[in-house]
Short mmCIF file of C-alpha atoms in Angstrom, two decimals:
data_model
loop_
_atom_site.label_atom_id
_atom_site.label_comp_id
_atom_site.label_asym_id
_atom_site.label_seq_id
_atom_site.Cartn_x
_atom_site.Cartn_y
_atom_site.Cartn_z
CA MET A 1376 -203.54 25.91 -75.72
CA THR A 1377 -201.34 27.96 -73.65
CA LEU A 1378 -202.34 25.24 -70.46
CA ARG A 1379 -200.24 22.46 -69.61
CA ILE A 1380 -199.81 20.15 -67.02
CA ALA A 1381 -196.32 19.31 -65.62
CA LEU A 1382 -195.69 15.94 -66.61
CA ASP A 1383 -192.90 13.19 -66.03
CA ASP A 1384 -192.34 13.02 -69.61
CA THR A 1385 -190.13 9.68 -69.07
CA LEU A 1386 -193.54 8.00 -68.47
CA ALA A 1387 -194.96 9.32 -72.32
CA GLN A 1388 -191.86 7.96 -73.33
CA ARG A 1389 -191.92 4.54 -72.02
CA ALA A 1390 -196.20 4.23 -72.66
CA ARG A 1391 -194.83 4.57 -76.57
CA ALA A 1392 -192.04 2.32 -76.62
CA ALA A 1393 -194.32 -0.27 -75.04
CA SER A 1394 -196.96 0.10 -77.50
CA ARG A 1395 -195.13 -0.46 -80.77
CA ASP A 1396 -193.72 -3.08 -78.48
CA ILE A 1397 -196.74 -4.30 -77.87
CA ALA A 1398 -197.74 -3.87 -82.32
CA VAL A 1399 -194.79 -5.32 -83.40
CA ASP A 1400 -196.00 -8.30 -81.72
CA VAL A 1401 -199.47 -8.22 -83.17
CA TRP A 1402 -198.34 -7.57 -87.09
CA ALA A 1403 -196.57 -11.01 -87.11
CA HIS A 1404 -200.27 -11.78 -86.39
CA ILE A 1405 -201.90 -10.01 -89.28
CA ASP A 1406 -198.90 -10.24 -91.44
CA ALA A 1407 -200.06 -13.73 -92.14
CA HIS A 1408 -203.70 -13.34 -92.68
CA THR A 1409 -206.33 -12.25 -94.88
CA THR A 1410 -210.02 -11.76 -93.41
CA ASP A 1411 -213.66 -13.14 -95.91
CA SER A 1412 -213.89 -8.89 -95.41
CA VAL A 1413 -210.62 -7.97 -96.30
CA GLU A 1414 -211.63 -9.73 -100.19
CA ARG A 1415 -214.76 -9.04 -100.45
CA THR A 1416 -213.54 -5.19 -99.36
CA ALA A 1417 -211.11 -5.77 -102.96
CA LEU A 1418 -213.41 -6.69 -104.87
CA ARG A 1419 -215.73 -3.79 -103.82
CA LEU A 1420 -213.10 -1.54 -104.57
CA LEU A 1421 -213.14 -3.83 -108.48
CA GLY A 1422 -216.02 -2.22 -108.84
CA ILE A 1423 -219.08 -4.44 -107.45
CA VAL A 1424 -222.10 -3.35 -106.39
CA GLY A 1425 -225.66 -5.35 -106.23
CA VAL A 1426 -227.45 -8.38 -104.29
CA ASP A 1427 -227.89 -11.61 -106.36
CA GLU A 1428 -231.49 -13.03 -106.65
CA VAL A 1429 -231.84 -14.52 -102.91
CA ASP A 1430 -231.03 -10.57 -101.56
CA VAL A 1431 -227.05 -11.62 -100.84
CA PRO A 1432 -224.26 -9.42 -101.92
CA LEU A 1433 -222.59 -10.10 -105.13
CA VAL A 1434 -219.52 -9.83 -103.29
CA ASN A 1435 -220.56 -12.40 -100.18
CA VAL A 1436 -221.42 -14.39 -102.88
CA VAL A 1437 -217.92 -14.35 -104.53
CA VAL A 1438 -216.04 -14.01 -101.73
CA GLU A 1439 -218.32 -17.85 -100.96
CA ARG A 1440 -218.11 -19.70 -103.51
CA GLY A 1441 -213.92 -18.76 -103.94
CA ARG A 1442 -213.76 -20.19 -100.35
CA ASP A 1443 -210.63 -22.63 -101.82
CA LEU A 1444 -208.93 -19.85 -103.54
CA LEU A 1445 -208.29 -16.97 -100.21
CA ASP A 1446 -205.36 -18.28 -98.56
CA GLY A 1447 -203.99 -16.71 -102.35
CA GLY A 1448 -206.21 -13.79 -102.72
CA ILE A 1449 -209.55 -13.43 -104.31
CA VAL A 1450 -208.00 -11.04 -106.87
CA ALA A 1451 -206.17 -12.98 -108.92
CA PRO A 1452 -208.01 -15.45 -109.68
CA PHE A 1453 -211.36 -13.19 -110.34
CA VAL A 1454 -209.38 -11.23 -112.76
CA ASP A 1455 -208.20 -14.18 -114.52
CA ALA A 1456 -211.53 -14.50 -114.82
CA MET A 1457 -212.85 -10.86 -116.41
CA LEU A 1458 -209.54 -11.53 -118.30
CA SER A 1459 -210.71 -14.67 -120.54
CA THR A 1460 -214.40 -13.94 -120.90
CA GLY A 1461 -213.71 -10.29 -121.86
CA GLU A 1462 -216.50 -9.27 -119.09
CA THR A 1463 -216.30 -6.25 -116.10
CA ALA A 1464 -216.01 -7.22 -112.57
CA GLN A 1465 -219.86 -6.92 -112.33
CA THR A 1466 -220.66 -9.14 -115.00
CA VAL A 1467 -217.96 -11.74 -113.85
CA ALA A 1468 -219.28 -11.58 -110.31
CA GLU A 1469 -222.93 -11.48 -111.25
CA GLY A 1470 -222.65 -15.05 -113.76
CA VAL A 1471 -220.45 -16.29 -110.58
CA ALA A 1472 -223.04 -16.18 -108.62
CA ALA A 1473 -225.76 -17.27 -111.26
CA GLY A 1474 -223.08 -20.33 -111.80
CA ARG A 1475 -222.59 -19.34 -115.17
CA LEU A 1476 -218.42 -18.68 -114.70
CA THR A 1477 -216.80 -20.53 -111.52
CA LEU A 1478 -213.07 -19.44 -110.40
CA ALA A 1479 -210.42 -21.60 -109.99
CA PRO A 1480 -206.98 -20.83 -109.55
CA VAL A 1481 -204.72 -18.87 -111.95
CA SER A 1482 -202.07 -20.66 -113.75
CA ASP A 1483 -198.36 -19.99 -113.27
CA GLU A 1484 -197.76 -19.08 -117.14
CA ARG A 1485 -200.84 -16.05 -116.37
CA ARG A 1486 -199.42 -14.89 -113.54
CA PRO A 1487 -197.94 -11.87 -115.05
CA LEU A 1488 -200.86 -10.61 -117.08
CA VAL A 1489 -202.91 -11.20 -114.41
CA HIS A 1490 -201.16 -9.43 -111.63
CA SER A 1491 -200.00 -6.62 -114.31
CA ARG A 1492 -203.85 -6.51 -114.72
CA ALA A 1493 -204.92 -6.81 -110.89
CA ARG A 1494 -202.35 -3.63 -110.71
CA GLU A 1495 -203.93 -1.38 -113.19
CA LEU A 1496 -206.90 -2.36 -111.43
CA ALA A 1497 -206.65 -2.12 -108.39
CA ALA A 1498 -204.85 1.71 -109.15
CA GLU A 1499 -208.32 2.99 -110.79
CA GLY A 1500 -209.92 2.22 -107.37
CA VAL A 1501 -207.64 4.74 -105.48
CA ALA A 1502 -208.47 6.77 -108.09
CA ARG A 1503 -211.65 6.99 -107.31
CA ILE A 1504 -211.16 7.66 -103.57
CA ASP A 1505 -208.44 10.47 -103.91
CA ALA A 1506 -211.27 12.40 -106.23
CA VAL A 1507 -213.76 12.37 -103.56
CA ARG A 1508 -211.25 13.39 -101.74
CA GLN A 1509 -209.83 16.32 -103.42
CA ARG A 1510 -213.75 16.97 -103.57
CA ARG A 1511 -214.01 17.51 -99.70
CA GLU A 1512 -211.32 19.59 -100.49
CA ASP A 1513 -211.91 21.51 -102.65
CA LEU A 1514 -215.04 22.40 -100.62
CA VAL A 1515 -213.64 23.00 -97.85
CA ALA A 1516 -211.10 25.62 -99.42
CA ALA A 1517 -214.29 27.73 -100.39
CA THR A 1518 -215.33 27.88 -96.63
CA GLY A 1519 -212.63 27.52 -94.30
CA ASP A 1520 -213.44 25.30 -90.83
CA PRO A 1521 -214.94 26.04 -88.26
CA LEU A 1522 -213.66 27.00 -84.53
CA LYS A 1523 -212.44 24.57 -82.33
CA PRO A 1524 -214.75 22.03 -80.65
CA TRP A 1525 -217.16 20.80 -83.33
CA LEU A 1526 -220.41 20.55 -82.41
CA TYR A 1527 -220.71 16.96 -82.66
CA VAL A 1528 -224.09 15.66 -83.54
CA ILE A 1529 -225.91 12.09 -84.26
CA VAL A 1530 -229.96 11.08 -85.83
CA ALA A 1531 -230.63 8.17 -84.98
CA THR A 1532 -234.48 8.01 -86.38
CA GLY A 1533 -233.75 4.31 -88.50
CA ASN A 1534 -235.18 5.60 -91.12
CA ILE A 1535 -232.93 8.06 -93.75
CA HIS A 1536 -235.63 9.84 -94.74
CA GLU A 1537 -236.52 11.09 -90.83
CA ASP A 1538 -232.56 10.82 -90.83
CA VAL A 1539 -232.36 13.44 -93.49
CA VAL A 1540 -235.03 15.93 -91.21
CA GLN A 1541 -233.23 15.95 -88.58
CA ALA A 1542 -229.55 15.83 -89.73
CA LYS A 1543 -230.73 18.97 -91.82
CA ALA A 1544 -232.41 21.40 -89.04
CA ALA A 1545 -229.60 19.86 -86.99
CA ALA A 1546 -227.19 21.99 -89.83
CA ARG A 1547 -229.10 25.01 -89.13
CA ALA A 1548 -229.32 25.03 -85.13
CA GLY A 1549 -225.32 25.54 -85.97
CA ALA A 1550 -224.23 21.12 -85.76
CA ASP A 1551 -220.71 21.51 -87.81
CA VAL A 1552 -220.84 17.16 -87.95
CA ILE A 1553 -223.83 15.13 -88.34
CA ALA A 1554 -223.02 11.10 -86.73
CA VAL A 1555 -226.07 8.15 -88.41
CA ILE A 1556 -225.90 6.14 -85.23
CA ARG A 1557 -225.73 2.59 -86.69
CA THR A 1558 -228.45 0.28 -86.42
CA THR A 1559 -228.11 -1.66 -82.81
CA ALA A 1560 -225.73 -4.86 -84.05
CA GLN A 1561 -225.02 -4.44 -87.41
CA SER A 1562 -221.86 -4.91 -86.03
CA LEU A 1563 -222.13 -8.26 -85.82
CA LEU A 1564 -223.91 -8.88 -89.71
CA ASP A 1565 -221.03 -10.83 -91.82
CA TYR A 1566 -222.29 -8.40 -94.61
CA VAL A 1567 -223.29 -5.04 -95.86
CA PRO A 1568 -227.47 -4.24 -96.65
CA TYR A 1569 -227.73 -3.38 -99.95
CA GLY A 1570 -229.63 -0.06 -100.65
CA LEU A 1571 -231.57 2.36 -98.85
CA THR A 1572 -233.37 1.66 -95.62
CA THR A 1573 -236.12 2.46 -93.88
CA GLU A 1574 -236.65 0.42 -90.75
CA GLY A 1575 -233.21 0.20 -87.86
CA PHE A 1576 -233.55 0.10 -83.86
CA GLY A 1577 -231.35 2.46 -82.15
CA GLY A 1578 -230.25 3.82 -84.99
CA THR A 1579 -229.98 3.61 -89.22
CA TYR A 1580 -228.72 1.36 -90.99
CA ALA A 1581 -224.69 1.59 -92.55
CA THR A 1582 -225.04 1.05 -96.34
CA GLN A 1583 -223.80 2.56 -100.01
CA GLU A 1584 -227.23 4.30 -100.97
CA ASN A 1585 -227.51 5.72 -97.37
CA PHE A 1586 -224.07 7.14 -96.69
CA ARG A 1587 -224.73 8.74 -100.26
CA LEU A 1588 -228.69 9.91 -99.47
CA MET A 1589 -227.08 11.42 -96.92
CA ARG A 1590 -224.44 13.38 -97.74
CA GLU A 1591 -226.05 14.78 -100.67
CA ALA A 1592 -228.32 15.65 -97.86
CA LEU A 1593 -225.55 17.68 -96.38
CA ASP A 1594 -224.08 19.04 -99.11
CA GLU A 1595 -227.74 21.18 -100.57
CA VAL A 1596 -228.37 22.46 -97.02
CA GLY A 1597 -223.81 23.44 -96.55
CA GLU A 1598 -224.16 24.91 -99.68
CA GLU A 1599 -228.00 26.79 -98.22
CA LEU A 1600 -226.15 27.81 -95.26
CA GLY A 1601 -222.63 28.82 -96.57
CA ARG A 1602 -220.20 26.03 -95.02
CA TYR A 1603 -219.28 22.67 -94.87
CA VAL A 1604 -221.25 19.74 -93.38
CA ARG A 1605 -219.27 16.43 -92.26
CA LEU A 1606 -220.66 13.65 -92.01
CA CYS A 1607 -219.51 10.86 -89.02
CA ASN A 1608 -220.16 7.26 -88.99
CA TYR A 1609 -219.27 2.93 -88.20
CA ALA A 1610 -216.20 1.55 -89.64
CA SER A 1611 -216.57 -1.42 -86.72
CA GLY A 1612 -217.08 -4.85 -86.66
CA LEU A 1613 -217.56 -7.94 -89.22
CA CYS A 1614 -217.39 -5.49 -92.34
CA MET A 1615 -214.63 -3.19 -91.28
CA PRO A 1616 -213.14 -2.48 -94.64
CA GLU A 1617 -215.90 -3.18 -96.17
CA ILE A 1618 -217.67 0.20 -94.60
CA ALA A 1619 -214.69 2.21 -94.66
CA ALA A 1620 -214.00 1.39 -98.71
CA MET A 1621 -217.79 2.78 -98.79
CA GLY A 1622 -217.50 5.49 -96.79
CA SER A 1623 -214.16 6.81 -99.30
CA LEU A 1624 -216.17 7.03 -102.04
CA GLU A 1625 -219.19 8.54 -100.77
CA ARG A 1626 -217.23 11.17 -99.37
CA LEU A 1627 -218.24 10.61 -95.57
CA ASP A 1628 -215.52 12.33 -93.21
CA MET A 1629 -214.90 10.47 -89.97
CA MET A 1630 -214.92 7.93 -89.14
CA LEU A 1631 -215.26 5.42 -85.72
CA ASN A 1632 -212.81 3.10 -85.74
CA ASP A 1633 -210.31 1.29 -83.12
CA SER A 1634 -208.51 -1.20 -82.98
CA LEU A 1635 -210.47 -2.80 -79.60
CA TYR A 1636 -213.56 -2.03 -79.15
CA GLY A 1637 -215.40 -5.01 -81.41
CA ILE A 1638 -213.35 -7.08 -79.33
CA ILE A 1639 -214.26 -5.86 -76.64
CA PHE A 1640 -217.89 -4.64 -76.59
CA ARG A 1641 -219.17 -6.83 -79.25
CA ASP A 1642 -217.19 -10.19 -78.77
CA ILE A 1643 -216.07 -10.23 -82.86
CA ASN A 1644 -212.84 -12.68 -82.77
CA MET A 1645 -209.50 -10.48 -81.77
CA GLU A 1646 -207.31 -12.30 -84.56
CA ARG A 1647 -210.57 -10.81 -86.94
CA THR A 1648 -210.57 -7.06 -85.58
CA PHE A 1649 -206.50 -6.85 -85.88
CA VAL A 1650 -205.73 -7.42 -90.25
CA ASP A 1651 -209.45 -6.39 -90.69
CA GLN A 1652 -209.13 -3.25 -88.95
CA TYR A 1653 -205.88 -3.02 -90.67
CA LEU A 1654 -207.41 -2.55 -94.10
CA SER A 1655 -209.76 -0.59 -93.26
CA ARG A 1656 -207.00 2.31 -91.42
CA MET A 1657 -205.63 2.07 -95.01
CA LEU A 1658 -208.64 3.14 -96.41
CA ASN A 1659 -209.16 5.80 -94.37
CA ALA A 1660 -205.83 6.85 -94.43
CA ARG A 1661 -206.27 7.40 -98.08
CA ALA A 1662 -209.75 9.66 -98.03
CA GLY A 1663 -208.71 11.41 -96.03
CA ILE A 1664 -211.06 10.42 -92.44
CA VAL A 1665 -210.89 11.28 -89.71
CA ILE A 1666 -211.22 8.49 -87.56
CA ASN A 1667 -213.22 8.00 -84.14
CA THR A 1668 -211.27 5.44 -81.57
CA GLY A 1669 -213.89 4.01 -79.19
CA GLU A 1670 -212.61 4.77 -75.20
CA ASP A 1671 -215.11 6.36 -74.19
CA ASN A 1672 -217.00 2.78 -74.09
CA TYR A 1673 -214.64 1.76 -71.58
CA LEU A 1674 -215.61 4.43 -68.53
CA THR A 1675 -219.47 2.99 -68.89
CA THR A 1676 -218.40 -0.67 -67.52
CA ALA A 1677 -215.43 0.81 -65.72
CA ASP A 1678 -214.56 2.87 -62.57
CA ALA A 1679 -213.97 5.98 -64.66
CA LEU A 1680 -211.97 7.37 -61.56
CA LYS A 1681 -210.38 3.70 -61.00
CA LYS A 1682 -210.00 3.12 -64.37
CA GLY A 1683 -209.26 6.02 -66.51
CA TYR A 1684 -206.00 5.29 -67.49
CA THR A 1685 -206.84 1.89 -68.96
CA VAL A 1686 -208.81 5.34 -71.66
CA VAL A 1687 -205.27 6.42 -71.85
CA SER A 1688 -203.47 2.75 -72.55
CA SER A 1689 -205.57 2.27 -75.49
CA GLU A 1690 -204.89 5.58 -77.03
CA PHE A 1691 -201.34 5.32 -77.41
CA LEU A 1692 -202.93 1.51 -78.96
CA ASN A 1693 -204.22 3.51 -81.32
CA GLU A 1694 -202.09 6.27 -82.43
CA GLU A 1695 -199.93 3.54 -83.19
CA PHE A 1696 -201.92 1.14 -84.52
CA ALA A 1697 -202.71 4.02 -87.02
CA ARG A 1698 -199.66 5.58 -87.70
CA ARG A 1699 -198.23 1.96 -88.37
CA ALA A 1700 -201.41 2.11 -91.39
CA GLY A 1701 -200.72 5.09 -92.98
CA LEU A 1702 -202.82 8.37 -90.88
CA GLU A 1703 -201.47 11.67 -90.37
CA PRO A 1704 -202.38 12.85 -86.42
CA TRP A 1705 -204.75 15.34 -87.55
CA GLN A 1706 -206.89 12.04 -88.59
CA MET A 1707 -206.37 9.84 -85.14
CA GLY A 1708 -209.65 11.52 -83.00
CA LEU A 1709 -208.36 9.68 -79.72
CA GLY A 1710 -211.81 9.54 -78.24
CA HIS A 1711 -212.05 10.11 -73.89
CA ALA A 1712 -215.16 10.91 -72.12
CA PHE A 1713 -216.55 12.76 -69.57
CA GLU A 1714 -218.06 9.83 -67.22
CA ILE A 1715 -216.40 10.56 -63.80
CA ASP A 1716 -220.07 10.53 -61.00
CA PRO A 1717 -221.06 13.54 -60.25
CA SER A 1718 -221.47 12.93 -56.39
CA ILE A 1719 -217.54 12.41 -56.55
CA PRO A 1720 -215.70 14.84 -54.55
CA ASP A 1721 -213.91 17.54 -56.96
CA GLN A 1722 -215.49 15.53 -60.18
CA VAL A 1723 -214.29 18.14 -62.34
CA VAL A 1724 -211.12 18.97 -61.04
CA TYR A 1725 -210.73 15.06 -62.07
CA GLN A 1726 -211.99 15.58 -65.64
CA VAL A 1727 -210.11 18.79 -66.14
CA ALA A 1728 -206.82 15.97 -65.43
CA ASP A 1729 -208.04 13.25 -67.26
CA ALA A 1730 -208.90 16.32 -70.38
CA LEU A 1731 -205.64 18.12 -70.17
CA LEU A 1732 -203.50 14.77 -70.05
CA VAL A 1733 -204.60 13.56 -73.12
CA ARG A 1734 -204.98 16.85 -74.90
CA GLN A 1735 -200.80 17.23 -73.57
CA LEU A 1736 -199.87 13.34 -74.60
CA PHE A 1737 -201.45 13.99 -78.14
CA PRO A 1738 -201.47 17.54 -79.50
CA GLU A 1739 -201.61 16.87 -82.94
CA ALA A 1740 -204.29 14.16 -82.67
CA ALA A 1741 -208.12 15.56 -83.85
CA LEU A 1742 -209.24 15.21 -79.91
CA LYS A 1743 -213.43 13.27 -79.76
CA TYR A 1744 -214.80 14.22 -76.02
CA MET A 1745 -217.47 12.29 -75.16
CA PRO A 1746 -220.88 13.08 -73.09
CA PRO A 1747 -222.06 11.53 -69.88
CA THR A 1748 -223.83 8.70 -70.25
CA LYS A 1749 -223.23 6.71 -67.01
CA TYR A 1750 -224.19 9.06 -64.78
CA MET A 1751 -226.75 11.42 -66.85
CA PRO A 1752 -229.76 11.57 -64.18
CA GLY A 1753 -233.42 11.54 -64.91
CA ASP A 1754 -234.06 14.86 -65.07
CA ILE A 1755 -233.80 16.90 -67.42
CA PHE A 1756 -233.15 20.27 -65.81
CA MET A 1757 -230.03 18.40 -64.20
CA GLY A 1758 -228.55 16.55 -67.43
CA HIS A 1759 -228.87 19.62 -68.59
CA VAL A 1760 -226.45 21.20 -65.82
CA VAL A 1761 -223.90 17.99 -66.18
CA ASP A 1762 -224.15 18.57 -70.42
CA ALA A 1763 -222.98 22.18 -69.60
CA MET A 1764 -219.62 20.68 -67.85
CA PHE A 1765 -218.39 19.07 -69.91
CA ASN A 1766 -218.68 20.97 -72.49
CA PHE A 1767 -216.87 23.58 -70.55
CA VAL A 1768 -214.45 20.68 -69.80
CA GLY A 1769 -213.91 20.49 -73.13
CA MET A 1770 -213.41 24.09 -73.99
CA PHE A 1771 -211.10 24.73 -71.44
CA THR A 1772 -208.59 21.52 -72.13
CA GLY A 1773 -208.01 22.48 -76.14
CA GLN A 1774 -210.66 19.42 -77.69
CA ASP A 1775 -211.03 19.35 -81.13
CA ILE A 1776 -214.40 17.43 -81.49
CA GLN A 1777 -217.38 18.02 -78.70
CA LEU A 1778 -220.18 14.76 -79.09
CA LEU A 1779 -223.30 16.97 -77.42
CA GLY A 1780 -224.97 15.88 -74.37
CA MET A 1781 -228.63 15.79 -74.18
CA LEU A 1782 -230.75 17.17 -71.12
CA THR A 1783 -233.16 13.91 -72.14
CA GLU A 1784 -229.60 11.13 -72.46
CA ALA A 1785 -231.25 9.46 -69.80
CA LEU A 1786 -235.24 8.93 -70.95
CA HIS A 1787 -235.31 8.92 -74.86
CA THR A 1788 -234.09 9.21 -78.34
CA PRO A 1789 -233.60 12.93 -78.57
CA LEU A 1790 -236.36 15.23 -80.55
CA LEU A 1791 -235.31 18.13 -82.30
CA GLN A 1792 -236.28 20.46 -80.06
CA ASP A 1793 -233.28 19.17 -76.97
CA ARG A 1794 -231.03 19.11 -80.27
CA TYR A 1795 -231.04 22.40 -80.75
CA LEU A 1796 -231.27 23.17 -76.66
CA SER A 1797 -227.65 21.06 -76.55
CA ILE A 1798 -226.63 22.93 -79.13
CA ARG A 1799 -227.52 26.14 -77.98
CA ASN A 1800 -225.65 25.13 -74.02
CA ALA A 1801 -222.34 24.29 -76.14
CA LYS A 1802 -222.66 27.99 -77.42
CA TYR A 1803 -222.81 29.47 -74.78
CA VAL A 1804 -220.59 28.15 -72.84
CA PHE A 1805 -217.94 27.58 -75.47
CA GLU A 1806 -217.71 30.89 -76.57
CA SER A 1807 -218.02 32.33 -72.78
CA SER A 1808 -215.34 30.77 -72.43
CA ARG A 1809 -212.83 30.31 -75.11
CA GLY A 1810 -210.13 32.64 -74.00
CA LEU A 1811 -209.76 31.58 -70.58
CA ALA A 1812 -207.38 28.89 -70.44
CA ASP A 1813 -205.19 31.21 -71.86
CA SER A 1814 -204.76 32.95 -68.55
CA LEU A 1815 -204.01 30.33 -66.48
CA ASP A 1816 -201.77 27.97 -65.39
CA VAL A 1817 -201.83 24.49 -63.31
CA ARG A 1818 -200.41 24.91 -60.67
CA THR A 1819 -197.36 22.21 -59.52
CA GLY A 1820 -198.44 20.10 -56.58
CA SER A 1821 -201.93 20.48 -57.37
CA ALA A 1822 -205.04 18.13 -57.92
CA ILE A 1823 -205.31 18.52 -61.49
CA GLN A 1824 -200.93 17.96 -62.21
CA THR A 1825 -201.28 15.15 -59.47
CA ARG A 1826 -203.71 13.37 -61.16
CA ALA A 1827 -202.17 13.27 -64.68
CA ASN A 1828 -199.52 11.58 -63.23
CA GLU A 1829 -200.74 9.33 -61.81
CA THR A 1830 -202.89 8.43 -64.77
CA LEU A 1831 -199.87 8.50 -66.90
CA ARG A 1832 -197.67 6.20 -64.61
CA GLN A 1833 -199.88 3.95 -64.28
CA ALA A 1834 -201.22 3.61 -68.47
CA ALA A 1835 -197.27 3.45 -68.49
CA GLU A 1836 -197.58 -0.23 -66.06
CA GLN A 1837 -199.99 -0.78 -68.30
CA LEU A 1838 -198.24 -1.18 -71.67
CA GLU A 1839 -195.94 -2.08 -69.95
CA HIS A 1840 -197.79 -5.51 -68.97
CA VAL A 1841 -199.60 -5.82 -71.74
CA ARG A 1842 -196.01 -5.99 -73.78
CA ASP A 1843 -194.72 -8.57 -71.46
CA VAL A 1844 -197.94 -10.53 -72.06
CA GLY A 1845 -198.60 -10.49 -75.05
CA LEU A 1846 -202.11 -7.92 -76.26
CA PHE A 1847 -204.32 -11.54 -77.23
CA THR A 1848 -203.26 -12.43 -73.64
CA ALA A 1849 -204.32 -9.32 -72.05
CA LEU A 1850 -207.02 -8.98 -73.25
CA ALA A 1851 -208.02 -12.38 -72.42
CA ALA A 1852 -207.59 -11.59 -68.91
CA GLY A 1853 -209.77 -8.49 -69.02
CA GLU A 1854 -207.33 -6.07 -68.38
CA PHE A 1855 -209.00 -3.06 -70.75
CA ALA A 1856 -213.35 -2.74 -69.69
CA ASP A 1857 -213.28 -5.10 -66.72
CA VAL A 1858 -214.11 -7.32 -69.91
CA ARG A 1859 -212.52 -10.17 -70.96
CA ARG A 1860 -212.51 -12.29 -74.16
CA ASP A 1861 -210.92 -15.53 -75.63
CA PRO A 1862 -208.64 -15.19 -78.02
CA GLY A 1863 -210.16 -18.34 -79.51
CA GLY A 1864 -213.13 -17.57 -79.45
CA GLY A 1865 -215.83 -14.59 -81.13
CA ARG A 1866 -217.67 -13.77 -83.84
CA GLY A 1867 -216.25 -14.69 -87.70
CA PHE A 1868 -213.08 -16.62 -86.09
CA GLU A 1869 -214.38 -18.85 -89.19
CA GLY A 1870 -213.42 -16.17 -91.25
CA VAL A 1871 -210.05 -15.41 -90.55
CA VAL A 1872 -207.60 -17.10 -92.90
CA VAL A 1873 -204.00 -17.75 -93.13
CA ARG A 1874 -201.84 -16.58 -95.98
CA ALA A 1875 -200.52 -18.73 -98.59
CA PRO A 1876 -196.74 -17.55 -100.29
CA GLU A 1877 -198.42 -16.38 -103.08
CA TYR A 1878 -200.89 -14.25 -101.24
CA PHE A 1879 -201.50 -11.12 -103.55
CA ASN A 1880 -203.92 -7.97 -102.48
CA PRO A 1881 -202.68 -5.54 -104.77
CA PHE A 1882 -204.65 -2.92 -102.95
CA TYR A 1883 -202.63 -3.31 -100.22
CA ASP A 1884 -199.84 -1.93 -102.82
CA ALA A 1885 -201.82 0.60 -104.00
CA LEU A 1886 -202.92 2.68 -101.18
CA ARG A 1887 -199.43 2.75 -99.85
CA GLU A 1888 -198.03 4.22 -103.04
CA ASP A 1889 -198.08 8.95 -103.76
CA PRO A 1890 -200.56 10.45 -104.99
CA PRO A 1891 -200.22 11.66 -108.33
CA THR A 1892 -198.73 15.36 -108.64
CA GLY A 1893 -201.69 17.09 -107.78
CA ALA A 1894 -204.04 15.01 -105.25
CA PRO A 1895 -204.14 15.60 -101.91
CA VAL A 1896 -201.88 14.52 -99.75
CA GLY A 1897 -202.14 17.02 -96.66
CA PRO A 1898 -205.00 17.91 -93.59
CA PRO A 1899 -208.51 19.33 -94.78
CA ALA A 1900 -207.40 22.86 -96.19
CA GLY A 1901 -209.12 25.87 -95.24
CA GLY A 1902 -208.39 28.39 -92.76
CA GLN A 1903 -209.92 29.17 -89.07
CA THR A 1904 -213.45 31.61 -89.42
CA THR A 1905 -215.07 33.57 -86.89
CA SER A 1906 -217.92 31.17 -86.46
CA ALA A 1907 -218.93 30.42 -83.07
CA THR A 1908 -219.86 26.46 -84.08
CA GLY A 1909 -216.00 26.42 -84.30
CA GLY A 1910 -221.21 3.66 -80.62
CA ALA A 1911 -223.06 0.83 -83.09
#
């Protein structure tokens, strides 16, 4: 992109400095706590799968049976049981669920042996993630990447088998990324359903088997088409790190993962969210997964023209939290949206200003641009026009991931033909305007420059205010999306545990360690091609 706005750089510096201070304050909380879902994630990475006789996931059963041990971490007593019995992680979990085995504190004399073996098992678990990442990089290297913006489309039937049919059809029509929308309110479940699912409302359950089936299907259609088709799902909610682990093992390429979304839009306890998002992002970082943040949702509850600065503030925070978890800039799919009321004069001018501001503030990030929803009309023809303007702004401002709007967005779940028309719309707009930005400049004193600098000023001032009062207090006051949340309330608070001084979880260190020689260390391989196809 050569199109640039003359921004006041000191404002961006102030915003980043405030974001760092906010993150430092929150980090004191993260370092002092663990959660049910963090401990369950460690068990999953040890290799535990399946459910008990009443379909409760084994990892949930083990954590509940070992609740008195969680402040020190579940891994050490669990591995101690493995060593004492000579059994595998799976059979020990089954034994605990059946009442045959009981977890107990690790004695001082056994602790060195237990910790040593636990670290070996953690390294093996992370090695499995490294191997999956390497497989992705090999596949991408063989075909190259499409030009950007990538065409990102959703499937959401509730039935994973029907999702596969729709996903393959979308890929054949030109989609680069398939997102399987998660069934409504799964983020509020404090467990991950097991196995294939054939029902859901507004989406399909995120399960490891559903991940595996869709990945297999996209690999099949990708081989048919001669290109790699990316898969996206959700790593958010009460099981955020567990689902991130599942996505890492089943080669998902993108996962929705936001520091604030669950707090604001699902009323998940903020203490739990910040602890969970850290481990989930460490897993995404190691797996080479691009996260998608959820700032676009702010504009469904707050006015986009007046509160657009809150999107930028949140992006600065998400960038800082992502960086601390080890995510590279190319893995930061920071979100924003085309949500200003179309009836406002110069709406597209303001949309260009907002989108170009985000592009310039985060030049290496994999920006994800979301389509209009709040003001999408019931008139499908007008809706198609609005989506075309959204596609134009995305191309003109150099976005990376374009979630395509559907002409029937306001009426019903998109049909195959609706998705096909949306892909055709985007392809036409992208290819007809790909070089336009290179031929233009943003005039000094123009509405675009004025809007962008004013938005950045408001974001910097908001972040400095949040730094002064604390992020928990700011969320309680409704600073983001005009939604107020209680720091001591929300779902999942009972699953937050204060760490004891002897807390031990070897996966944190294993995920931080450099991969062995030959393992992936950088962004997805493969150069640009000449192809045109460049939340629950």
